GROMACS .gro file of C-alpha atoms in nm:
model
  371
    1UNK     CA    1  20.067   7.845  14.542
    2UNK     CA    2  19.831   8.143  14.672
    3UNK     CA    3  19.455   8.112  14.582
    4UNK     CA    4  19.417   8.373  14.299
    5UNK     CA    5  19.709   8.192  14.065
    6UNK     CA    6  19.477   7.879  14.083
    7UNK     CA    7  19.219   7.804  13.860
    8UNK     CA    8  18.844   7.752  13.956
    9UNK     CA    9  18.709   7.493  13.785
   10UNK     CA   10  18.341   7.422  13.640
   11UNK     CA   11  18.335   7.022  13.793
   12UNK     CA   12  18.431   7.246  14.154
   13UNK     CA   13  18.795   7.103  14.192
   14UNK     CA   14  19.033   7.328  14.206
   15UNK     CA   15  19.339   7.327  14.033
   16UNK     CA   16  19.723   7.489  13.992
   17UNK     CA   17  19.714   7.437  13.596
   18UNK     CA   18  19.542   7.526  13.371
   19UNK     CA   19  19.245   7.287  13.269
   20UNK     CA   20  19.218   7.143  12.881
   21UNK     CA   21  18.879   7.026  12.898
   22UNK     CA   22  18.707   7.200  13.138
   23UNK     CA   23  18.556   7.591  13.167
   24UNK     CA   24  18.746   7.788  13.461
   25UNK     CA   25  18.784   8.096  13.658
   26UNK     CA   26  19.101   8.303  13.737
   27UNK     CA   27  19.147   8.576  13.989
   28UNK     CA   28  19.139   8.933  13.792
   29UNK     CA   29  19.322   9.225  13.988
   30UNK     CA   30  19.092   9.476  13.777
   31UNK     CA   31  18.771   9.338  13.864
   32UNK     CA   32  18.900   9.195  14.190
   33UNK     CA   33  18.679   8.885  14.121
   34UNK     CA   34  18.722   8.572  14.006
   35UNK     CA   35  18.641   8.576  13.604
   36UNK     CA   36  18.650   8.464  13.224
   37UNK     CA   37  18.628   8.614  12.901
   38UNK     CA   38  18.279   8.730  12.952
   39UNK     CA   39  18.405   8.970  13.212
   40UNK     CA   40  18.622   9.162  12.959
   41UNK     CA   41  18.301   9.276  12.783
   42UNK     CA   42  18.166   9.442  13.079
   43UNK     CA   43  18.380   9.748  12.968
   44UNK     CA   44  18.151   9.685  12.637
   45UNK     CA   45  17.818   9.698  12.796
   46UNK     CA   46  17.925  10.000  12.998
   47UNK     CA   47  18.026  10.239  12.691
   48UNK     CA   48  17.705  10.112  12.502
   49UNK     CA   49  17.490  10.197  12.782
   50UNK     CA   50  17.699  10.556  12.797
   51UNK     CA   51  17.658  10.586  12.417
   52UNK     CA   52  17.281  10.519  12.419
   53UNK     CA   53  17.247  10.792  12.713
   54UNK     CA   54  17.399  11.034  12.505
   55UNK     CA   55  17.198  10.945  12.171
   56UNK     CA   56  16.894  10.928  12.341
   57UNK     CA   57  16.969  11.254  12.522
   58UNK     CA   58  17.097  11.440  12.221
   59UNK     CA   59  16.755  11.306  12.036
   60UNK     CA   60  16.515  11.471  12.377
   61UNK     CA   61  16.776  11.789  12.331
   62UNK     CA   62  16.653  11.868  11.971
   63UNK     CA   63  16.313  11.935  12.190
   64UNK     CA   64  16.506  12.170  12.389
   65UNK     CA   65  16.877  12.236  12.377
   66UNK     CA   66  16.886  12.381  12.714
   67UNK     CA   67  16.737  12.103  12.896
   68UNK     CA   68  17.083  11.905  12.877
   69UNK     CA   69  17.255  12.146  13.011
   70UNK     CA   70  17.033  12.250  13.278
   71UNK     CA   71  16.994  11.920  13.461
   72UNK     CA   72  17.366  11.855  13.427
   73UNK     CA   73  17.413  12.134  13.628
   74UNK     CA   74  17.156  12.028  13.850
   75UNK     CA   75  17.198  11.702  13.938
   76UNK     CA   76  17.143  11.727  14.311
   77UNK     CA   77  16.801  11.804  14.254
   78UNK     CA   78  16.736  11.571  13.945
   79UNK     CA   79  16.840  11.279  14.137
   80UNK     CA   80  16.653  11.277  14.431
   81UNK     CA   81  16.461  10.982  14.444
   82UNK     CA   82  16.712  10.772  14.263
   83UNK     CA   83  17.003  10.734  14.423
   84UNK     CA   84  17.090  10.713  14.822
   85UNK     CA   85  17.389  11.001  14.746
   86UNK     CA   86  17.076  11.259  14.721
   87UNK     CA   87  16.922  11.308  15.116
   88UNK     CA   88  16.600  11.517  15.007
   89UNK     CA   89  16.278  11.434  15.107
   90UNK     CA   90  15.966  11.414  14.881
   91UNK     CA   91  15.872  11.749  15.077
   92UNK     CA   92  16.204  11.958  15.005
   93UNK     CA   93  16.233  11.757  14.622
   94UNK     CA   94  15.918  11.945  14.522
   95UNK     CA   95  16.027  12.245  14.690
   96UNK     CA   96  16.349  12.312  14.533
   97UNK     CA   97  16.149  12.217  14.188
   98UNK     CA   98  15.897  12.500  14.248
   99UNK     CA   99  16.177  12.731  14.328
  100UNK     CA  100  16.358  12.658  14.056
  101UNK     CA  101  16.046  12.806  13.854
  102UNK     CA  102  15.908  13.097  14.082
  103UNK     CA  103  16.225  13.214  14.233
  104UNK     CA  104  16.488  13.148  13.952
  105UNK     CA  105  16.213  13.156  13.661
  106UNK     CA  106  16.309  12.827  13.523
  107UNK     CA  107  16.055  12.732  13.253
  108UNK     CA  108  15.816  12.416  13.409
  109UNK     CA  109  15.952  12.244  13.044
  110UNK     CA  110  16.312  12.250  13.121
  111UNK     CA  111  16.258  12.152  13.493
  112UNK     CA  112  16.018  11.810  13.378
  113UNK     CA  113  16.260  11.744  13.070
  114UNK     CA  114  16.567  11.740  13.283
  115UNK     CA  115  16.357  11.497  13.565
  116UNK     CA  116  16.266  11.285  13.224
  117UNK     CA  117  16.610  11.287  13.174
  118UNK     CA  118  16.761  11.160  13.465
  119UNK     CA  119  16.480  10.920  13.462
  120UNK     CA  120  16.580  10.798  13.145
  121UNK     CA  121  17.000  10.757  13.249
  122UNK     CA  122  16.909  10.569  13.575
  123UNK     CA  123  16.671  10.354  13.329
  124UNK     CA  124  17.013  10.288  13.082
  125UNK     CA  125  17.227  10.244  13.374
  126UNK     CA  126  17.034   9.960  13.562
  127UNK     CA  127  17.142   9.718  13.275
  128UNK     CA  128  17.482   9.818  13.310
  129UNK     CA  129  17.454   9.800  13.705
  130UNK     CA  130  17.274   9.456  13.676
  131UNK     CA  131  17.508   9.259  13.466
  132UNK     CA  132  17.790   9.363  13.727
  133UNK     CA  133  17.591   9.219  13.975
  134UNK     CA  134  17.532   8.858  13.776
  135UNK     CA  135  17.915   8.861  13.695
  136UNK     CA  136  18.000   8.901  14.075
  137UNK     CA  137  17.740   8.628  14.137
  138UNK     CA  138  17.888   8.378  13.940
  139UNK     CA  139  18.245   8.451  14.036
  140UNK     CA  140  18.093   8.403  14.406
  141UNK     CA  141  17.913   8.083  14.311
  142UNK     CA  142  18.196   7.925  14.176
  143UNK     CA  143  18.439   8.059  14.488
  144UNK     CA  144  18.221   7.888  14.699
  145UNK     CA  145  18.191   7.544  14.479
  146UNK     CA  146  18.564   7.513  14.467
  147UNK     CA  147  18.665   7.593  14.774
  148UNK     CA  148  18.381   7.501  15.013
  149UNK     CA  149  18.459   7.195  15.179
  150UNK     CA  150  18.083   7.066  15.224
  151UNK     CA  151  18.144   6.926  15.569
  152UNK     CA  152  18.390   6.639  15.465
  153UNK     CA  153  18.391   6.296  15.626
  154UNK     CA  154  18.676   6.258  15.801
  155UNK     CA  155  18.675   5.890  15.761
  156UNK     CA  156  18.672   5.638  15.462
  157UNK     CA  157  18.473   5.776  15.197
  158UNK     CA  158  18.274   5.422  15.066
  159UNK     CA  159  18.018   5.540  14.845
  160UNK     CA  160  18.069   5.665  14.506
  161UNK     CA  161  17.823   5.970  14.547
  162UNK     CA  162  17.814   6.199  14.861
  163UNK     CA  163  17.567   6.415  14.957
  164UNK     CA  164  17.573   6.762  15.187
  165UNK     CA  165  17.266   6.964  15.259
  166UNK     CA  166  17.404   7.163  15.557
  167UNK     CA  167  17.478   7.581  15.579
  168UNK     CA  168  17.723   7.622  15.290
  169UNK     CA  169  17.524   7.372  15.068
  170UNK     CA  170  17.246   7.663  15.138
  171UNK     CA  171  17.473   7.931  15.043
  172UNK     CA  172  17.569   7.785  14.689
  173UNK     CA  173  17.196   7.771  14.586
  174UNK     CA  174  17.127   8.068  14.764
  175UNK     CA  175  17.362   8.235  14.512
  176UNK     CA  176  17.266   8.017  14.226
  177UNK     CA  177  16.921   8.133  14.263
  178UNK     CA  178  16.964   8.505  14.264
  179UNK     CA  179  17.162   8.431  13.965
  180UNK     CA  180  16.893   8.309  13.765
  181UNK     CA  181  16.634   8.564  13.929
  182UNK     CA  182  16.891   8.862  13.788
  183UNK     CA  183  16.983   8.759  13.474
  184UNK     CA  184  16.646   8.745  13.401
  185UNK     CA  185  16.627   9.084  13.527
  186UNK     CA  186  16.815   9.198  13.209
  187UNK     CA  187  16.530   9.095  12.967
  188UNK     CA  188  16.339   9.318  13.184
  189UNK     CA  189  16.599   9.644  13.160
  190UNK     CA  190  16.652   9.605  12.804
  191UNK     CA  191  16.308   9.581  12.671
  192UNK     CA  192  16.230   9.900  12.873
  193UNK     CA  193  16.470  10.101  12.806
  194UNK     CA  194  16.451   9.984  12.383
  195UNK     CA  195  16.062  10.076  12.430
  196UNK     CA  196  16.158  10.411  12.626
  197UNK     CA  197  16.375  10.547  12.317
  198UNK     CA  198  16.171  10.449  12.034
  199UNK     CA  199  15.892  10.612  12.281
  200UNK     CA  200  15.995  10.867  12.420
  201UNK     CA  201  15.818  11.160  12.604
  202UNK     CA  202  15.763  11.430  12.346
  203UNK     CA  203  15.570  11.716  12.554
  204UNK     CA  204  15.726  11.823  12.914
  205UNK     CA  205  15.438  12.023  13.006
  206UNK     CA  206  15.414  11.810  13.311
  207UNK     CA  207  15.614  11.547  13.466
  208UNK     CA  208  15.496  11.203  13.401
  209UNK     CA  209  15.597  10.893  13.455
  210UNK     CA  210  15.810  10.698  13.221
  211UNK     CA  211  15.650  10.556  12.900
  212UNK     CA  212  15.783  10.211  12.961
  213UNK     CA  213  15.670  10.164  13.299
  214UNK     CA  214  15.446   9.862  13.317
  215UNK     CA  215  15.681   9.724  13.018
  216UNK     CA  216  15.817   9.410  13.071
  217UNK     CA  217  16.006   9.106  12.873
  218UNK     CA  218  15.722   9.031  12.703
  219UNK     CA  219  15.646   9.297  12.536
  220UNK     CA  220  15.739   9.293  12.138
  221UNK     CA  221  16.048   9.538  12.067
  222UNK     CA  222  16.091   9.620  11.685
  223UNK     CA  223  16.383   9.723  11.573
  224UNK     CA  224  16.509   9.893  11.252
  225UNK     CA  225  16.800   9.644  11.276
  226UNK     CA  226  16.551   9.386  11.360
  227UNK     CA  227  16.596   9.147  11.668
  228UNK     CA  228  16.778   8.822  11.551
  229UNK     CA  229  17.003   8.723  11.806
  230UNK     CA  230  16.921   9.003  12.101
  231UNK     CA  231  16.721   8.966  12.386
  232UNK     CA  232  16.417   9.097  12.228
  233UNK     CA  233  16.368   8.779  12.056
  234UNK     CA  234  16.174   8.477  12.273
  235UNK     CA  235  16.491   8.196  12.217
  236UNK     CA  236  16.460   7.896  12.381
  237UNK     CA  237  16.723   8.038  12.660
  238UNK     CA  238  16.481   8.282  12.738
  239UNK     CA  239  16.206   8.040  12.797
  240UNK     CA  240  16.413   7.863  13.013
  241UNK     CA  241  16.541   8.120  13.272
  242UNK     CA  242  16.180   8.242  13.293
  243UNK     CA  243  16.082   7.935  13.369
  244UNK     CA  244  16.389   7.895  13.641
  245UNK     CA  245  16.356   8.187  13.754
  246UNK     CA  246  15.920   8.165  13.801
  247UNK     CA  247  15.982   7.863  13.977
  248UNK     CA  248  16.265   8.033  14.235
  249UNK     CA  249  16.010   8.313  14.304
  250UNK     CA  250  15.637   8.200  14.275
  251UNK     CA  251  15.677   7.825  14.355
  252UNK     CA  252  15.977   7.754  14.562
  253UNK     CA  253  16.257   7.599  14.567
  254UNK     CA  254  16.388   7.410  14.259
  255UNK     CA  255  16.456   7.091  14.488
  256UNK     CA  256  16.306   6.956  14.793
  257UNK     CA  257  16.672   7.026  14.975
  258UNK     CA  258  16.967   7.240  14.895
  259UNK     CA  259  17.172   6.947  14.786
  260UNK     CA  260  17.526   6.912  14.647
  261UNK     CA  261  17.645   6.651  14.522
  262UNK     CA  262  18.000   6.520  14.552
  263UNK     CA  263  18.131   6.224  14.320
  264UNK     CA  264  18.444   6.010  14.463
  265UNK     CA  265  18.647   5.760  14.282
  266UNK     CA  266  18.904   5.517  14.521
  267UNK     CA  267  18.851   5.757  14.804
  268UNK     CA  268  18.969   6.075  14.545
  269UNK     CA  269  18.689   6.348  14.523
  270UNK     CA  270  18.634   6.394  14.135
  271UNK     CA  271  18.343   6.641  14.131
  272UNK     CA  272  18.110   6.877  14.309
  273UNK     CA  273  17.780   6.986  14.187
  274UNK     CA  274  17.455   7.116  14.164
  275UNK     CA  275  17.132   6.973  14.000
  276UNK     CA  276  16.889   7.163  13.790
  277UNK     CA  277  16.565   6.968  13.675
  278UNK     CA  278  16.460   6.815  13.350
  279UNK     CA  279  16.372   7.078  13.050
  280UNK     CA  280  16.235   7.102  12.688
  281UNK     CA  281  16.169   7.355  12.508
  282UNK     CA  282  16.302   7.569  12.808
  283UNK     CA  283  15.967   7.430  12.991
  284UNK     CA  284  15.992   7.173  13.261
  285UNK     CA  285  15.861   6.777  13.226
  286UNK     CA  286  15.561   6.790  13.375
  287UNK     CA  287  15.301   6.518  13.511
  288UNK     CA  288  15.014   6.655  13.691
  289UNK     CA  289  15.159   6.880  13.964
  290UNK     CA  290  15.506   6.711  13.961
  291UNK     CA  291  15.774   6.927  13.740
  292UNK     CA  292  16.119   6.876  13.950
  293UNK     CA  293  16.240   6.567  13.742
  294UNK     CA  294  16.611   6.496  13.744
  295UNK     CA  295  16.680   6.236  13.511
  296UNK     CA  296  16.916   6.408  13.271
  297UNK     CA  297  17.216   6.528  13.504
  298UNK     CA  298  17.191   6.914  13.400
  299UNK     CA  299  17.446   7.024  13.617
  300UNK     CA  300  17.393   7.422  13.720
  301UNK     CA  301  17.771   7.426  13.731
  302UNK     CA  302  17.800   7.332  13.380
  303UNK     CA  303  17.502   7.528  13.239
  304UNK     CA  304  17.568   7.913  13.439
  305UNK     CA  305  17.905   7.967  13.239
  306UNK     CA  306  17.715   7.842  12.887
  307UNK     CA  307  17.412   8.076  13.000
  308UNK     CA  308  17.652   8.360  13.042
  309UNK     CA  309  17.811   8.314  12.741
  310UNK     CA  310  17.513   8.352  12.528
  311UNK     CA  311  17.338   8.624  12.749
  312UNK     CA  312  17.650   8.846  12.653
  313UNK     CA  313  17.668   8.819  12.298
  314UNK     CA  314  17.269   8.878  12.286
  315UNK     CA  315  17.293   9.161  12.531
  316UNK     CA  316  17.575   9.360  12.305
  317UNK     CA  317  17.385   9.273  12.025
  318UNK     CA  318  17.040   9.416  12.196
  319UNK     CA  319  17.265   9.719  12.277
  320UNK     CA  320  17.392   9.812  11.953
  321UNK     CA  321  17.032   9.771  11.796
  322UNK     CA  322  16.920  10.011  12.049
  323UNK     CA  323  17.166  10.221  11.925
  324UNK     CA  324  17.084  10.193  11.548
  325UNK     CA  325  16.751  10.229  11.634
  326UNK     CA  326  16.788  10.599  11.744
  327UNK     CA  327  17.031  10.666  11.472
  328UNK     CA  328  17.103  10.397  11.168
  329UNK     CA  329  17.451  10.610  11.080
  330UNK     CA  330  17.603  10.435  11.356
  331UNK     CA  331  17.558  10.137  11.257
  332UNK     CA  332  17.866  10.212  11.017
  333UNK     CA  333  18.060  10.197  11.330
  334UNK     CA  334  17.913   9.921  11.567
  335UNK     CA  335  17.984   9.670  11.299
  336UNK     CA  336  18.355   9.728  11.276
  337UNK     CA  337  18.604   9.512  11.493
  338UNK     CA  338  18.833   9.821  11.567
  339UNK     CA  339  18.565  10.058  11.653
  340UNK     CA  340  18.652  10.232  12.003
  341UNK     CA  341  18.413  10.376  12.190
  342UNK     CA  342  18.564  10.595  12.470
  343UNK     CA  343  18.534  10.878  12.723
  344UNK     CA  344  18.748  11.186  12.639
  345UNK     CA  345  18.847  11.474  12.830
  346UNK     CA  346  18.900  11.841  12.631
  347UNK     CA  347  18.954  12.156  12.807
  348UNK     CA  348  18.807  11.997  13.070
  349UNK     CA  349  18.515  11.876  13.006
  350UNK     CA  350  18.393  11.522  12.911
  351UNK     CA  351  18.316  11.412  12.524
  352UNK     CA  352  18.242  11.082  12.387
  353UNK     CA  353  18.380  10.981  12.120
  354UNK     CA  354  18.359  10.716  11.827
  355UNK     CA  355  18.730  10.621  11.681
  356UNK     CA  356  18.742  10.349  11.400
  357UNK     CA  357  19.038  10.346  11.165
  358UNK     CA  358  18.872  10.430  10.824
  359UNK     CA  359  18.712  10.746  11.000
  360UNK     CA  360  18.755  11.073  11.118
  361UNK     CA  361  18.702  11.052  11.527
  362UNK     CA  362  18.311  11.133  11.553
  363UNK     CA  363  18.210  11.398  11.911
  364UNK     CA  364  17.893  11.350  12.037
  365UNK     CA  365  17.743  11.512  12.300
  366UNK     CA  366  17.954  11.653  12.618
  367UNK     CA  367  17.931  11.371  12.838
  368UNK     CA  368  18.050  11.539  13.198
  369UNK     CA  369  17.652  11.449  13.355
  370UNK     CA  370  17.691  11.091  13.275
  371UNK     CA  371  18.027  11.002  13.442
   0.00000   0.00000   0.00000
């Protein structure tokens, strides 16, 4: 049977059918990954993110209606210095801004709004951007559990519990920690851009930096909708990948090797994993400056898909709050289970639009500068 019709399994065996008891993996052609059902919701986080853009620009165009259209038009110059396609120096960046007002007599408000702007969409997008990158993480991490041998004895295997700490024993924590250190990263995204759009810049007279620089997860976001249940609110989930993820970057490593384990039963490998150290409260056991205890078996194996599972919901939650936040009429719509939130294309240009069954399809703002 070829590779992607298996199923990757959370114990790391790999398997030809599917598993009752255990989480899994399969190989999806769209994503071209290996995947669950969290990774059907990416499409969701990607049209919130594109609906909050268009909100949050259609609240900065009631400032100045031209601005929108401006920058779309602009973009070559509005995205230097945020994205590699743009090859302009600081230099020739401030140049073709001063041109745009002396030569072209572009108003200084209209150039600064459409910079805020673009500021603002490569703000929304990095949470888009960033849960891609944890879902291709943990469709690498468990590739590499399942199929990584983990240098294999090739004689009789007499203990119950093997241990590898060699090169690809490396590479599996090497990807479980950058999946801790960016999912945490999401806390950071979403709390600044929530902050940005209940805060946003109100006078373009000059360009200035973002009002949510400096903002980070720990800042209180309140919400019209309130934050129940979103990644504004300080769960016990949180605690605990700040606390992982402190320990990856500040202190080291989160064991004294890169170990996995592998479990064998009459010579028959049962298991492969990964340990993760003792936690309450989302805080680590602590005695003095020990705080790597691994009494309880918490398996990073088992705990990443459970992680991801909750970090989704709470993320789509955080999203749509956002969303109510800078409008509450759409909360009619985010609470349906039918509501469709799409792309459009009309005499070509692009629209997004809202389509729910009980209501008339809703047009927003043209949304050609955001594909």
């Amino acid at each position: 049977m070829n590779l992607n019709e298996k199923f990757l399994c959370s114990d790391g065996i790999i398997r030809e059918t599917k598993p009752v008891f255990l989480k899994y993996l399969r190989y999806n052609k769209k994503f071209q990954m290996w995947s669950n059902d969290e990774y059907e919701k990416f499409q969701d986080v990607t049209d919130l993110c594109i609906f909050i853009a268009n909100a949050f620009f259609n609240k900065i165009g009631e400032q100045d209606p031209y601005v929108i259209e401006f920058q779309s038009k602009n973009l070559h110059i509005f995205d230097c210095g945020l994205t590699s396609e743009s090859n302009l120096t600081k230099e020739k960046f401030s140049e073709s801004l001063d041109k745009l007002h002396n030569e072209y007599g572009v108003p200084r408000e209209t150039i600064n709004g459409s910079l805020y702007l673009s500021d603002a969409r490569f703000l929304i997008f990095q949470i888009k951007n960033c849960y891609f990158e944890v879902l291709s993480l943990v469709s690498e991490f468990y590739y590499s559990l399942n199929t990584e041998s983990f240098c294999d004895s090739d004689g009789e295997i007499k203990s119950s519990f093997t241990i590898n700490t060699g090169y690809q024993s490396n590479k599996l924590h090497s990807i479980s920690n950058m999946f801790f250190i960016r999912i945490f990263s999401l806390f950071d995204y979403i709390h600044k851009v929530a902050f940005e759009v209940t805060n946003p810049v109100k006078h373009f007279k000059s360009y200035k930096r973002m009002n949510s620089s400096g903002v980070t997860n720990s800042r209180k976001i309140y919400l019209k909708s309130g934050i129940n249940g979103t990644l504004f609110e300080e769960s016990e989930t949180k605690i605990y990948l700040r606390t992982i993820r402190d320990q990856i970057i500040h202190d080291g490593f989160l064991d004294e090797y890169c170990q996995v384990y592998k479990k064998w039963s009459h010579g028959k490998l049962m298991e492969k994993f990964i340990l993760l150290p003792d936690t309450e409260n989302g805080q680590f056991h602590k005695c003095k400056s020990r705080h790597l205890f691994y009494g309880r078996d918490n398996k990073t194996n088992i705990i990443i898909l459970d992680i991801m599972k909750e970090i989704t919901g709470r993320l789509i939650k955080s999203l749509k709050a956002i969303i109510i936040d800078l409008d509450p009429i759409f909360d009619v719509f985010l609470d349906k289970k039918n509501i469709q939130f799409k792309c459009v294309v009309e005499d070509e240009k692009f629209y997004y639009q809202i389509e729910q069954k009980l209501f008339i399809p809703k047009k927003l703002l043209p949304a050609k500068f955001l594909m």
